[in-house]
Short mmCIF file of C-alpha atoms in Angstrom, two decimals:
data_model
loop_
_atom_site.label_atom_id
_atom_site.label_comp_id
_atom_site.label_asym_id
_atom_site.label_seq_id
_atom_site.Cartn_x
_atom_site.Cartn_y
_atom_site.Cartn_z
CA UNK T 186 75.99 54.72 193.04
CA UNK T 187 75.68 55.49 189.17
CA UNK T 188 77.10 59.49 188.14
CA UNK T 189 76.26 59.21 184.43
CA UNK T 190 77.07 62.45 181.90
CA UNK T 191 75.35 62.59 178.73
CA UNK T 192 76.13 65.75 177.62
CA UNK T 193 80.05 66.93 175.83
CA UNK T 194 80.47 69.40 178.68
CA UNK T 195 82.77 68.56 181.49
CA UNK T 196 81.84 69.04 185.03
CA UNK T 197 84.78 69.81 187.71
CA UNK T 198 83.98 69.34 191.04
CA UNK T 199 80.36 68.38 190.80
CA UNK T 200 78.67 67.81 193.99
CA UNK T 201 76.68 64.40 194.20
CA UNK T 202 74.45 63.89 197.01
CA UNK T 203 75.09 60.49 199.15
CA UNK T 204 72.99 58.51 201.48
CA UNK T 205 75.75 58.16 204.00
CA UNK T 206 78.75 59.88 205.46
CA UNK T 207 81.81 58.03 204.84
CA UNK T 208 84.31 56.95 201.98
CA UNK T 209 83.49 56.12 198.65
CA UNK T 210 85.61 53.89 195.85
CA UNK T 211 85.05 54.50 192.38
CA UNK T 212 84.49 50.68 191.03
CA UNK T 213 83.58 51.75 187.12
CA UNK T 214 84.35 54.68 185.03
CA UNK T 215 83.93 54.74 181.57
CA UNK T 216 87.35 57.32 181.33
CA UNK T 217 89.48 54.23 182.34
CA UNK T 218 92.04 53.37 179.49
CA UNK T 219 90.98 50.09 179.35
CA UNK T 220 87.72 51.37 177.98
CA UNK T 221 89.63 54.18 175.63
CA UNK T 222 89.33 56.81 177.67
CA UNK T 223 92.14 59.30 179.23
CA UNK T 224 93.01 57.44 182.29
CA UNK T 225 93.17 60.74 183.80
CA UNK T 226 90.89 59.61 187.13
CA UNK T 227 90.85 56.05 187.83
CA UNK T 228 90.72 54.36 191.55
CA UNK T 229 89.38 57.23 193.24
CA UNK T 230 88.39 57.04 196.69
CA UNK T 231 86.50 60.28 197.21
CA UNK T 232 85.37 61.30 201.38
CA UNK T 233 81.85 62.76 201.88
CA UNK T 234 81.52 66.23 203.21
CA UNK T 235 78.54 68.08 204.59
CA UNK T 236 76.91 70.74 202.34
CA UNK T 237 74.17 72.48 203.96
CA UNK T 238 71.69 70.25 204.96
CA UNK T 239 73.25 67.27 202.67
CA UNK T 240 76.08 64.77 202.48
CA UNK T 241 77.93 64.93 199.50
CA UNK T 242 80.94 64.10 197.42
CA UNK T 243 82.74 66.39 194.89
CA UNK T 244 83.90 64.57 191.61
CA UNK T 245 85.46 66.03 187.77
CA UNK T 246 83.44 63.87 184.96
CA UNK T 247 84.30 64.10 181.96
CA UNK T 248 81.61 64.38 178.93
CA UNK T 249 79.73 61.30 177.66
CA UNK T 250 81.19 59.07 180.29
CA UNK T 251 79.97 57.43 183.79
CA UNK T 252 81.25 56.67 187.17
CA UNK T 253 80.23 53.82 189.66
CA UNK T 254 80.76 54.64 193.21
CA UNK T 255 80.70 51.69 196.32
CA UNK T 256 80.25 52.45 199.94
CA UNK T 257 82.66 51.40 201.70
CA UNK T 258 82.72 52.99 205.44
#
């Protein structure tokens, strides 16, 4: 799953709909220190939860950034 923020606004606790219930591991984040980011958020594992009739994960995303997640269970 790829989440891209192409705006200069950051988002806190952004709800992203996911296809399956379970855990999702961050496998790439442009905010990683090795890519010149602030390194605030790295190697995150998030657990999905039910919100209304959707399964979602909650993420913080910086301006002009991208995060890739991989389903793990």
